[in-house]
């Protein structure tokens, strides 16, 4: 892989400003690695529409809301699916006494959920938003937890309307078919966690479905804002994805704080990070394969058990490396916690034994799943997500690549050691549930190839140059703001930090890929059978820890 030349932040900002209305831009800023423009709160749609159509910013990757002493602020983090090196932050301030901003949802559909979260947690209102209501907290919640005036000691009251039976008479237009309301979850194996789907069925057809999230919202952003940069934040990212992708999440935090604090990670540590991250990705994809087989074809005795058999081998390897099987906590600011386990030769031998055995095991998965006629009937041409719709919802990861979108941050915004290795970005153009399965199975092969190349490098690395951590100050007090992302197992996992020169972040925003991916579920499932809804939901491989945070 060859590293792309990053477009300079100033050049992107200059290009953006030239195509915008003269009365829209208030000022310019710098957000670490990218430029930012500050615009009027009543010109959001005009500015974003122009940036999308004329400047090619077709991906709204994240929306961050925050409060200052004198104002509220919304930041739209924009980039391009075709060129990730082009990034721009669009900052929209709103007055303290009237925090109202124009909604970006008519331009970027993914902003609909992000703005609901901003309203829910921070208190900013968005004019012309199609459905502005709480998304993580109950509708009866009093106050906005991330606002400065929020009283954490106040009691919360659940009103009677929260207990109303949802199975009320469904009134539709005269002559329309009768429909039935059905609750799927929140406690059901097919929802892969505490996810609640409110579905309206017309016979066996899904007329409407709405994901109801927030059941395990744990104030992760608020907890990170109370932790110190050096030691107290790093244990949290593992908990956003307990399916095995914890090391990838740790890297997301490491990347943004290392940029803010201007820390160079030793090359040796970068290779170890890359190897361990790909083992973590394999761990996650194997869990998807096992659980999806159970969702779709009831393959409990074969694929499900095989998936956990193979995951157990990877977990043994990661336990040898990190000391833990689930919450790894192995990455450190500036590198990794420690070197490879001893004896090194035994560790190399064990990892190679796993990667050498993968082709035979993957052939078994293809025999059991992708070559299975029942599995094909359930997955081919169901859960269709055309690329233009996927981009509107900000979909990333295997879900996007299953729609033919060749977008992978390991290649498009290189970090670690990825740009020094040979591997391919896997895409399928079927845009359906089947394509998303194929992408993940092929990505396991690519991850194994990356792991093997890292092993080759680590085996021959001179002992004197095996530096695992940079010389990081005991206390970190960076200043500035920065959004950085990595290619997580589910897609783009990004973190925005506003650092104010103290030991803790002034704002810590988590962009979980499953959050945006899940928002696209209605576009994928409506009009299909209820049985297809289960297959489509499973194909997203959502982890509710990173959705609710």
Coordinates of C-alpha atoms in Angstrom, one line a residue:
X1 CA 0.0 0.0 0.0
X2 CA 1.3 3.4 -0.9
X3 CA 0.5 6.3 1.4
X4 CA -1.6 9.1 -0.2
X5 CA -0.3 12.6 0.0
X6 CA -2.5 14.5 2.5
X7 CA -4.0 17.7 1.1
X8 CA -3.0 20.6 3.3
X9 CA -5.6 21.9 5.6
X10 CA -5.2 25.5 4.4
X11 CA -5.7 24.5 0.7
X12 CA -9.0 22.6 1.6
X13 CA -10.2 25.6 3.6
X14 CA -9.4 28.1 0.8
X15 CA -11.2 25.9 -1.8
X16 CA -14.2 25.6 0.4
X17 CA -14.5 29.3 1.1
X18 CA -14.3 30.3 -2.6
X19 CA -17.5 28.3 -3.4
X20 CA -19.6 29.5 -0.5
X21 CA -22.0 32.4 -0.3
X22 CA -20.2 35.6 0.8
X23 CA -22.5 36.2 3.7
X24 CA -22.2 32.7 5.2
X25 CA -18.6 32.5 6.4
X26 CA -17.9 34.4 9.7
X27 CA -14.2 33.4 10.2
X28 CA -11.5 30.7 9.8
X29 CA -10.0 28.4 12.4
X30 CA -7.5 25.5 12.6
X31 CA -8.5 22.2 14.2
X32 CA -5.2 20.5 14.5
X33 CA -4.8 18.5 11.3
X34 CA -7.6 20.2 9.3
X35 CA -8.9 23.7 8.7
X36 CA -12.3 24.9 9.9
X37 CA -14.7 27.6 8.8
X38 CA -17.1 29.3 11.1
X39 CA -20.5 30.0 9.6
X40 CA -23.8 31.6 10.5
X41 CA -26.4 29.4 12.3
X42 CA -29.1 30.4 9.7
X43 CA -27.0 29.4 6.7
X44 CA -26.1 25.8 7.5
X45 CA -28.1 24.1 4.7
X46 CA -26.9 26.5 2.1
X47 CA -23.3 26.1 3.1
X48 CA -23.4 22.3 3.4
X49 CA -25.3 21.9 0.2
X50 CA -22.6 23.9 -1.6
X51 CA -19.8 22.0 0.0
X52 CA -21.4 18.7 -0.9
X53 CA -22.2 19.5 -4.5
X54 CA -19.5 21.9 -5.5
X55 CA -16.6 20.9 -3.3
X56 CA -17.2 17.1 -3.1
X57 CA -17.6 16.7 0.6
X58 CA -20.1 13.9 0.4
X59 CA -19.4 12.3 3.8
X60 CA -20.5 13.9 7.0
X61 CA -18.5 11.6 9.3
X62 CA -19.4 13.2 12.7
X63 CA -21.3 15.9 14.4
X64 CA -20.0 17.3 17.6
X65 CA -22.0 19.6 20.0
X66 CA -20.5 21.5 22.9
X67 CA -21.0 24.4 25.1
X68 CA -18.6 27.3 26.0
X69 CA -19.0 30.0 28.6
X70 CA -20.4 32.4 26.0
X71 CA -22.0 30.2 23.3
X72 CA -23.0 26.8 22.1
X73 CA -21.3 25.2 19.1
X74 CA -22.0 22.5 16.5
X75 CA -19.1 21.1 14.4
X76 CA -19.8 19.1 11.2
X77 CA -16.8 17.0 10.4
X78 CA -16.8 16.7 6.6
X79 CA -14.7 14.6 4.2
X80 CA -15.0 12.7 0.9
X81 CA -15.5 9.0 0.3
X82 CA -13.3 9.3 -2.8
X83 CA -10.5 11.3 -1.1
X84 CA -10.2 11.0 2.7
X85 CA -7.3 13.4 2.7
X86 CA -9.7 16.2 2.1
X87 CA -11.2 17.2 5.4
X88 CA -13.0 20.2 6.7
X89 CA -14.7 21.2 9.9
X90 CA -17.7 23.5 9.7
X91 CA -18.3 25.3 13.0
X92 CA -21.8 26.7 13.8
X93 CA -22.0 28.8 16.9
X94 CA -25.3 29.6 18.5
X95 CA -26.1 32.2 21.2
X96 CA -26.2 31.1 24.8
X97 CA -29.7 32.4 25.5
X98 CA -31.2 30.9 22.3
X99 CA -29.2 27.8 21.1
X100 CA -30.9 27.3 17.8
X101 CA -29.2 26.3 14.6
X102 CA -30.4 25.3 11.2
X103 CA -30.5 21.5 10.7
X104 CA -28.1 19.7 8.4
X105 CA -30.4 16.7 8.0
X106 CA -31.9 17.8 4.7
X107 CA -28.4 17.8 3.3
X108 CA -26.8 14.8 5.1
X109 CA -29.3 12.2 6.3
X110 CA -26.8 10.9 8.8
X111 CA -27.0 14.3 10.6
X112 CA -30.6 13.5 11.7
X113 CA -29.5 11.1 14.4
X114 CA -26.4 13.1 15.3
X115 CA -28.3 16.3 15.8
X116 CA -30.9 14.4 17.9
X117 CA -28.0 13.3 20.1
X118 CA -26.7 16.9 20.3
X119 CA -30.1 18.1 21.3
X120 CA -30.5 15.3 23.8
X121 CA -27.1 15.6 25.6
X122 CA -26.1 19.3 25.1
X123 CA -29.4 21.1 24.4
X124 CA -28.9 22.7 21.0
X125 CA -32.1 22.9 18.9
X126 CA -32.1 22.5 15.2
X127 CA -34.6 24.3 13.0
X128 CA -36.2 22.3 10.2
X129 CA -35.1 19.0 11.8
X130 CA -37.5 16.3 10.6
X131 CA -37.8 14.6 14.1
X132 CA -36.1 16.6 16.8
X133 CA -36.5 14.6 20.0
X134 CA -34.3 12.7 22.4
X135 CA -32.5 9.6 21.2
X136 CA -30.4 8.2 24.0
X137 CA -32.4 9.3 27.1
X138 CA -36.1 8.9 27.8
X139 CA -38.4 11.7 26.5
X140 CA -39.2 12.6 30.1
X141 CA -35.6 13.3 31.1
X142 CA -35.1 16.7 32.7
X143 CA -32.2 18.8 31.4
X144 CA -29.3 18.0 29.1
X145 CA -26.4 16.1 30.8
X146 CA -23.5 17.7 28.9
X147 CA -24.7 21.2 29.4
X148 CA -23.0 23.5 31.9
X149 CA -26.1 24.2 33.9
X150 CA -27.1 20.6 34.3
X151 CA -27.8 19.5 37.9
X152 CA -26.5 16.0 38.4
X153 CA -28.3 15.7 41.7
X154 CA -31.8 16.3 40.4
X155 CA -34.3 13.5 40.4
X156 CA -35.9 12.2 37.2
X157 CA -39.6 11.5 36.9
X158 CA -41.2 9.0 34.5
X159 CA -44.7 10.2 33.6
X160 CA -47.7 8.0 33.0
X161 CA -47.4 8.4 29.2
X162 CA -44.2 6.5 29.3
X163 CA -46.2 3.4 30.4
X164 CA -48.8 3.7 27.7
X165 CA -49.4 0.4 25.9
X166 CA -47.8 0.8 22.4
X167 CA -50.2 -1.8 21.0
X168 CA -52.9 0.8 20.5
X169 CA -55.2 0.9 17.5
X170 CA -53.3 1.9 14.4
X171 CA -55.2 4.5 12.4
X172 CA -54.3 4.8 8.8
X173 CA -56.0 6.4 5.8
X174 CA -59.3 5.0 4.7
X175 CA -58.9 2.0 2.4
X176 CA -55.4 1.2 3.6
X177 CA -54.5 -2.2 4.8
X178 CA -54.6 -2.9 8.5
X179 CA -51.2 -3.0 10.2
X180 CA -49.8 -4.4 13.4
X181 CA -47.3 -2.9 15.8
X182 CA -44.7 -5.3 17.0
X183 CA -41.8 -4.8 19.4
X184 CA -38.6 -6.6 18.5
X185 CA -36.3 -6.5 21.5
X186 CA -34.9 -4.8 23.5
X187 CA -34.1 -8.2 25.1
X188 CA -33.8 -10.7 22.3
X189 CA -30.9 -12.6 20.8
X190 CA -31.6 -11.3 17.3
X191 CA -31.1 -7.7 18.3
X192 CA -27.5 -8.4 19.4
X193 CA -27.8 -6.5 22.6
X194 CA -30.4 -4.2 24.2
X195 CA -31.8 -2.7 21.0
X196 CA -35.5 -2.1 20.6
X197 CA -37.1 -2.0 17.1
X198 CA -40.6 -0.6 16.8
X199 CA -41.9 -2.2 13.7
X200 CA -45.2 -1.7 11.9
X201 CA -46.2 -4.7 9.8
X202 CA -48.6 -4.9 6.9
X203 CA -49.1 -8.6 6.9
X204 CA -45.6 -9.9 6.8
X205 CA -44.2 -6.8 5.1
X206 CA -42.3 -4.2 7.1
X207 CA -44.2 -1.0 6.5
X208 CA -42.1 1.0 9.0
X209 CA -39.3 0.3 11.5
X210 CA -37.7 2.7 14.0
X211 CA -34.6 1.7 16.0
X212 CA -35.1 2.8 19.7
X213 CA -31.6 3.1 21.3
X214 CA -30.1 4.3 24.5
X215 CA -30.8 1.3 26.8
X216 CA -27.2 1.0 27.8
X217 CA -26.2 4.6 27.5
X218 CA -23.4 4.9 30.2
X219 CA -22.2 8.5 29.8
X220 CA -18.9 7.3 28.3
X221 CA -18.1 10.7 26.9
X222 CA -18.7 12.4 30.2
X223 CA -16.5 9.8 32.0
X224 CA -13.7 10.4 29.5
X225 CA -14.0 14.1 30.1
X226 CA -13.3 13.5 33.8
X227 CA -10.3 11.2 33.2
X228 CA -6.7 12.3 32.7
X229 CA -5.1 11.9 29.2
X230 CA -2.1 9.7 30.2
X231 CA -3.7 6.8 32.0
X232 CA -7.4 7.2 32.9
X233 CA -9.1 7.4 29.5
X234 CA -7.4 4.4 27.7
X235 CA -9.4 1.7 29.6
X236 CA -12.7 3.0 28.3
X237 CA -12.5 2.3 24.5
X238 CA -12.4 -1.5 25.0
X239 CA -15.9 -1.2 26.5
X240 CA -17.4 0.4 23.4
X241 CA -17.1 -2.9 21.5
X242 CA -17.0 -6.1 23.6
X243 CA -17.0 -8.3 20.4
X244 CA -13.3 -8.3 20.2
X245 CA -12.5 -5.0 18.5
X246 CA -11.2 -3.3 21.7
X247 CA -7.7 -2.8 20.4
X248 CA -9.0 -0.9 17.4
X249 CA -10.9 1.4 19.7
X250 CA -7.9 2.0 21.9
X251 CA -6.0 3.0 18.7
X252 CA -8.7 5.6 18.0
X253 CA -8.0 7.4 21.3
X254 CA -4.2 6.9 21.0
X255 CA -4.2 8.5 17.5
X256 CA -6.1 11.7 18.5
X257 CA -4.2 12.4 21.7
X258 CA -0.9 11.7 20.1
X259 CA -1.7 14.2 17.4
X260 CA -2.8 16.8 20.0
X261 CA 0.3 16.2 22.2
X262 CA 2.7 15.9 19.3
X263 CA 3.9 12.4 20.2
X264 CA 5.8 10.3 17.7
X265 CA 5.2 6.5 18.3
X266 CA 8.3 4.3 17.8
X267 CA 8.3 2.3 14.6
X268 CA 8.6 -1.0 16.4
X269 CA 5.5 -0.2 18.5
X270 CA 3.6 0.8 15.3
X271 CA 4.2 -2.7 13.9
X272 CA 3.0 -4.4 17.1
X273 CA -0.1 -2.1 17.1
X274 CA -0.8 -3.1 13.5
X275 CA -0.5 -6.8 14.1
X276 CA -2.6 -6.8 17.3
X277 CA -5.2 -4.6 15.7
X278 CA -5.7 -7.0 12.8
X279 CA -6.0 -9.9 15.2
X280 CA -8.7 -7.9 17.0
X281 CA -10.5 -7.3 13.7
X282 CA -10.4 -11.1 13.0
X283 CA -11.8 -11.7 16.4
X284 CA -14.7 -9.3 15.7
X285 CA -15.4 -10.7 12.2
X286 CA -15.5 -14.3 13.5
X287 CA -18.1 -13.3 16.1
X288 CA -20.2 -11.8 13.3
X289 CA -19.9 -14.9 11.2
X290 CA -20.9 -17.2 14.1
X291 CA -23.9 -15.0 15.3
X292 CA -25.1 -14.2 11.8
X293 CA -25.3 -17.9 10.9
X294 CA -27.5 -18.3 14.0
X295 CA -29.7 -15.4 13.0
X296 CA -30.3 -16.4 9.4
X297 CA -30.1 -20.2 9.1
X298 CA -30.1 -21.5 12.7
X299 CA -26.7 -23.0 12.2
X300 CA -26.1 -23.5 15.9
X301 CA -24.3 -26.8 15.8
X302 CA -21.9 -26.0 13.0
X303 CA -21.0 -22.4 12.1
X304 CA -21.8 -21.0 15.5
X305 CA -19.6 -23.5 17.2
X306 CA -16.8 -23.2 14.6
X307 CA -16.8 -19.5 15.0
X308 CA -16.3 -19.6 18.7
X309 CA -13.7 -22.4 18.3
X310 CA -11.6 -20.2 16.0
X311 CA -12.2 -17.1 18.1
X312 CA -10.9 -18.9 21.1
X313 CA -7.6 -19.4 19.4
X314 CA -7.3 -15.7 18.6
X315 CA -8.3 -14.8 22.2
X316 CA -5.5 -17.1 23.5
X317 CA -3.0 -15.2 21.3
X318 CA -4.2 -11.8 22.5
X319 CA -4.3 -13.0 26.1
X320 CA -0.6 -14.0 25.7
X321 CA 0.1 -10.5 24.3
X322 CA -2.1 -8.3 26.5
X323 CA -2.8 -10.3 29.6
X324 CA -6.6 -10.2 29.0
X325 CA -9.2 -11.9 26.9
X326 CA -11.8 -9.2 26.5
X327 CA -10.9 -5.7 27.9
X328 CA -7.3 -5.7 26.6
X329 CA -6.1 -2.2 27.7
X330 CA -2.8 -2.9 25.8
X331 CA -2.2 0.4 23.9
X332 CA -0.6 3.3 25.7
X333 CA -0.2 6.9 24.7
X334 CA 3.0 6.8 22.7
X335 CA 3.0 3.0 22.0
X336 CA 2.0 -0.2 23.7
X337 CA 2.2 -1.5 27.3
X338 CA 5.0 -4.0 26.8
X339 CA 6.9 -6.1 24.3
X340 CA 5.8 -9.5 22.8
X341 CA 5.5 -12.4 25.2
X342 CA 8.5 -14.6 25.9
X343 CA 9.7 -16.9 24.5
X344 CA 9.2 -14.8 21.3
X345 CA 9.7 -17.8 19.1
X346 CA 6.8 -19.7 20.7
X347 CA 4.5 -16.7 20.2
X348 CA 5.5 -16.4 16.5
X349 CA 4.9 -20.1 16.1
X350 CA 1.4 -19.9 17.7
X351 CA 0.3 -16.9 15.5
X352 CA 1.6 -18.6 12.3
X353 CA -0.1 -21.8 13.2
X354 CA -3.4 -19.9 13.4
X355 CA -2.9 -17.9 10.1
X356 CA -1.7 -21.0 8.3
X357 CA -4.8 -22.9 9.3
X358 CA -7.2 -20.1 8.3
X359 CA -7.7 -20.9 4.6
X360 CA -9.0 -24.4 5.5
X361 CA -11.3 -22.9 8.1
X362 CA -12.6 -20.2 5.8
X363 CA -13.4 -22.8 3.2
X364 CA -15.6 -24.5 5.8
X365 CA -17.4 -21.2 6.4
X366 CA -18.0 -20.8 2.7
X367 CA -19.3 -24.4 2.5
X368 CA -21.7 -23.9 5.4
X369 CA -22.8 -20.4 4.6
X370 CA -22.1 -18.8 1.3
X371 CA -22.6 -22.1 -0.6
X372 CA -25.7 -22.9 1.4
X373 CA -28.9 -22.5 -0.7
X374 CA -31.1 -21.6 2.3
X375 CA -28.5 -19.0 3.4
X376 CA -28.5 -17.6 -0.1
X377 CA -32.3 -17.3 -0.3
X378 CA -32.3 -15.4 3.0
X379 CA -29.4 -13.1 2.1
X380 CA -29.2 -12.5 -1.6
X381 CA -31.2 -9.4 -2.7
X382 CA -32.4 -8.6 0.8
X383 CA -31.4 -5.7 2.9
X384 CA -30.4 -3.7 -0.2
X385 CA -28.4 -0.5 0.4
X386 CA -27.4 1.3 -2.8
X387 CA -24.1 3.3 -2.5
X388 CA -25.8 6.7 -2.8
X389 CA -28.1 5.9 0.1
X390 CA -25.2 4.5 2.2
X391 CA -23.3 7.7 1.7
X392 CA -26.3 9.8 2.7
X393 CA -26.4 7.9 6.1
X394 CA -22.6 8.1 6.6
X395 CA -22.3 4.4 6.5
X396 CA -18.7 3.0 6.7
X397 CA -16.8 -0.2 7.2
X398 CA -17.9 -3.6 5.8
X399 CA -21.4 -2.3 5.4
X400 CA -20.2 0.4 3.0
X401 CA -17.8 -1.8 1.3
X402 CA -20.6 -4.3 0.8
X403 CA -22.3 -1.6 -1.3
X404 CA -19.2 -1.2 -3.5
X405 CA -17.8 1.9 -1.7
X406 CA -14.1 1.6 -1.6
X407 CA -13.5 3.5 1.7
X408 CA -11.0 2.2 4.2
X409 CA -9.1 4.5 6.6
X410 CA -6.2 2.1 6.8
X411 CA -5.4 3.0 3.2
X412 CA -7.2 6.4 2.7
X413 CA -5.8 8.1 5.8
X414 CA -2.9 5.8 6.7
X415 CA -1.7 5.3 10.2
X416 CA 0.4 2.7 12.0
X417 CA 2.3 0.5 9.6
X418 CA -0.4 -0.1 7.0
X419 CA 1.1 2.0 4.2
X420 CA 4.3 -0.2 4.4
X421 CA 2.4 -3.5 3.9
X422 CA 0.8 -5.3 1.0
X423 CA -3.0 -5.8 1.3
X424 CA -6.2 -5.0 -0.5
X425 CA -9.4 -3.2 0.3
X426 CA -12.2 -5.7 -0.1
X427 CA -15.5 -4.6 -1.8
X428 CA -18.5 -6.3 -3.2
X429 CA -21.1 -4.5 -5.4
X430 CA -24.2 -6.6 -4.5
X431 CA -25.4 -4.0 -1.9
X432 CA -27.2 -6.8 0.0
X433 CA -26.9 -8.9 3.1
X434 CA -24.9 -11.5 1.2
X435 CA -22.3 -9.0 0.0
X436 CA -21.7 -7.9 3.6
X437 CA -21.0 -11.5 4.6
X438 CA -18.6 -11.9 1.7
X439 CA -16.7 -8.7 2.6
X440 CA -16.1 -9.8 6.2
X441 CA -15.0 -13.3 5.3
X442 CA -12.5 -11.9 2.8
X443 CA -11.4 -9.2 5.2
X444 CA -10.3 -12.0 7.6
X445 CA -8.0 -13.2 4.9
X446 CA -6.6 -9.7 4.4
X447 CA -6.1 -9.3 8.1
X448 CA -4.2 -12.6 8.3
X449 CA -2.0 -11.4 5.5
X450 CA -1.2 -8.2 7.4
X451 CA -0.5 -10.2 10.6
X452 CA 1.9 -12.5 8.8
X453 CA 3.9 -9.5 7.3
X454 CA 4.1 -7.9 10.7
X455 CA 5.4 -11.2 12.1
X456 CA 8.1 -11.2 9.4
X457 CA 9.2 -7.7 10.5
X458 CA 9.1 -8.4 14.2
X459 CA 11.1 -11.6 13.9
X460 CA 14.0 -9.8 12.3
X461 CA 13.8 -6.6 14.4
X462 CA 17.2 -5.8 16.1
X463 CA 16.9 -6.2 19.8
X464 CA 18.4 -2.9 20.6
X465 CA 15.7 -1.1 18.6
X466 CA 12.7 -2.8 20.2
X467 CA 11.3 0.4 21.7
X468 CA 7.7 -0.1 22.8
X469 CA 6.8 3.5 24.0
X470 CA 7.8 7.0 23.3
X471 CA 9.1 9.2 26.0
X472 CA 5.8 10.7 27.1
X473 CA 5.6 13.3 29.9
X474 CA 4.1 12.1 33.1
X475 CA 1.4 14.7 32.9
X476 CA -0.2 15.7 29.5
X477 CA -1.8 19.1 29.2
X478 CA -2.3 19.7 25.5
X479 CA -4.2 22.6 23.9
X480 CA -6.3 22.7 20.7
X481 CA -9.0 20.6 19.1
X482 CA -8.7 17.6 16.8
X483 CA -10.9 14.9 15.2
X484 CA -9.1 11.7 14.3
X485 CA -10.4 8.3 13.2
X486 CA -9.3 4.7 12.6
X487 CA -10.8 1.8 10.6
X488 CA -12.6 -0.1 13.4
X489 CA -14.1 -3.5 12.9
X490 CA -17.5 -1.9 12.2
X491 CA -16.2 1.2 10.3
X492 CA -15.0 4.7 11.0
X493 CA -14.4 5.0 14.7
X494 CA -13.6 8.7 15.3
X495 CA -12.9 10.8 18.4
X496 CA -13.0 14.6 18.7
X497 CA -11.1 16.2 21.6
X498 CA -11.1 19.8 22.6
X499 CA -8.1 20.3 24.9
X500 CA -7.9 23.4 27.1
X501 CA -4.5 23.0 28.6
X502 CA -5.6 21.0 31.6
X503 CA -5.1 17.3 32.4
X504 CA -8.6 16.4 31.2
X505 CA -10.5 17.1 28.0
X506 CA -13.0 20.0 27.8
X507 CA -14.9 17.9 25.3
X508 CA -14.6 14.3 24.3
X509 CA -16.9 13.1 21.5
X510 CA -17.1 9.5 20.3
X511 CA -18.1 8.7 16.7
X512 CA -19.2 5.1 16.8
X513 CA -19.5 3.5 13.3
X514 CA -22.5 1.4 14.4
X515 CA -24.4 4.6 15.3
X516 CA -24.5 5.8 11.7
X517 CA -24.8 2.3 10.2
X518 CA -27.8 1.5 12.4
X519 CA -29.6 4.7 11.3
X520 CA -29.8 3.3 7.8
X521 CA -31.8 0.3 8.9
X522 CA -35.2 1.7 7.9
X523 CA -34.0 2.5 4.4
X524 CA -32.8 -1.1 4.1
X525 CA -35.7 -3.0 5.7
X526 CA -38.9 -1.1 4.9
X527 CA -40.8 -2.9 2.1
X528 CA -39.3 -6.3 2.8
X529 CA -40.5 -9.2 4.9
X530 CA -40.2 -9.3 8.7
X531 CA -37.9 -12.3 8.4
X532 CA -35.6 -10.2 6.1
X533 CA -35.5 -7.5 8.8
X534 CA -33.8 -9.9 11.2
X535 CA -31.2 -10.8 8.5
X536 CA -30.7 -7.2 7.6
X537 CA -30.2 -6.1 11.2
X538 CA -27.7 -8.8 11.8
X539 CA -25.7 -7.9 8.6
X540 CA -25.0 -4.5 10.2
X541 CA -23.0 -6.2 13.0
X542 CA -24.0 -3.5 15.4
X543 CA -22.5 -3.4 18.9
X544 CA -24.8 -1.4 21.2
X545 CA -21.9 -0.3 23.4
X546 CA -20.6 2.0 20.7
X547 CA -24.1 3.0 19.6
X548 CA -25.2 4.1 23.0
X549 CA -21.8 4.8 24.6

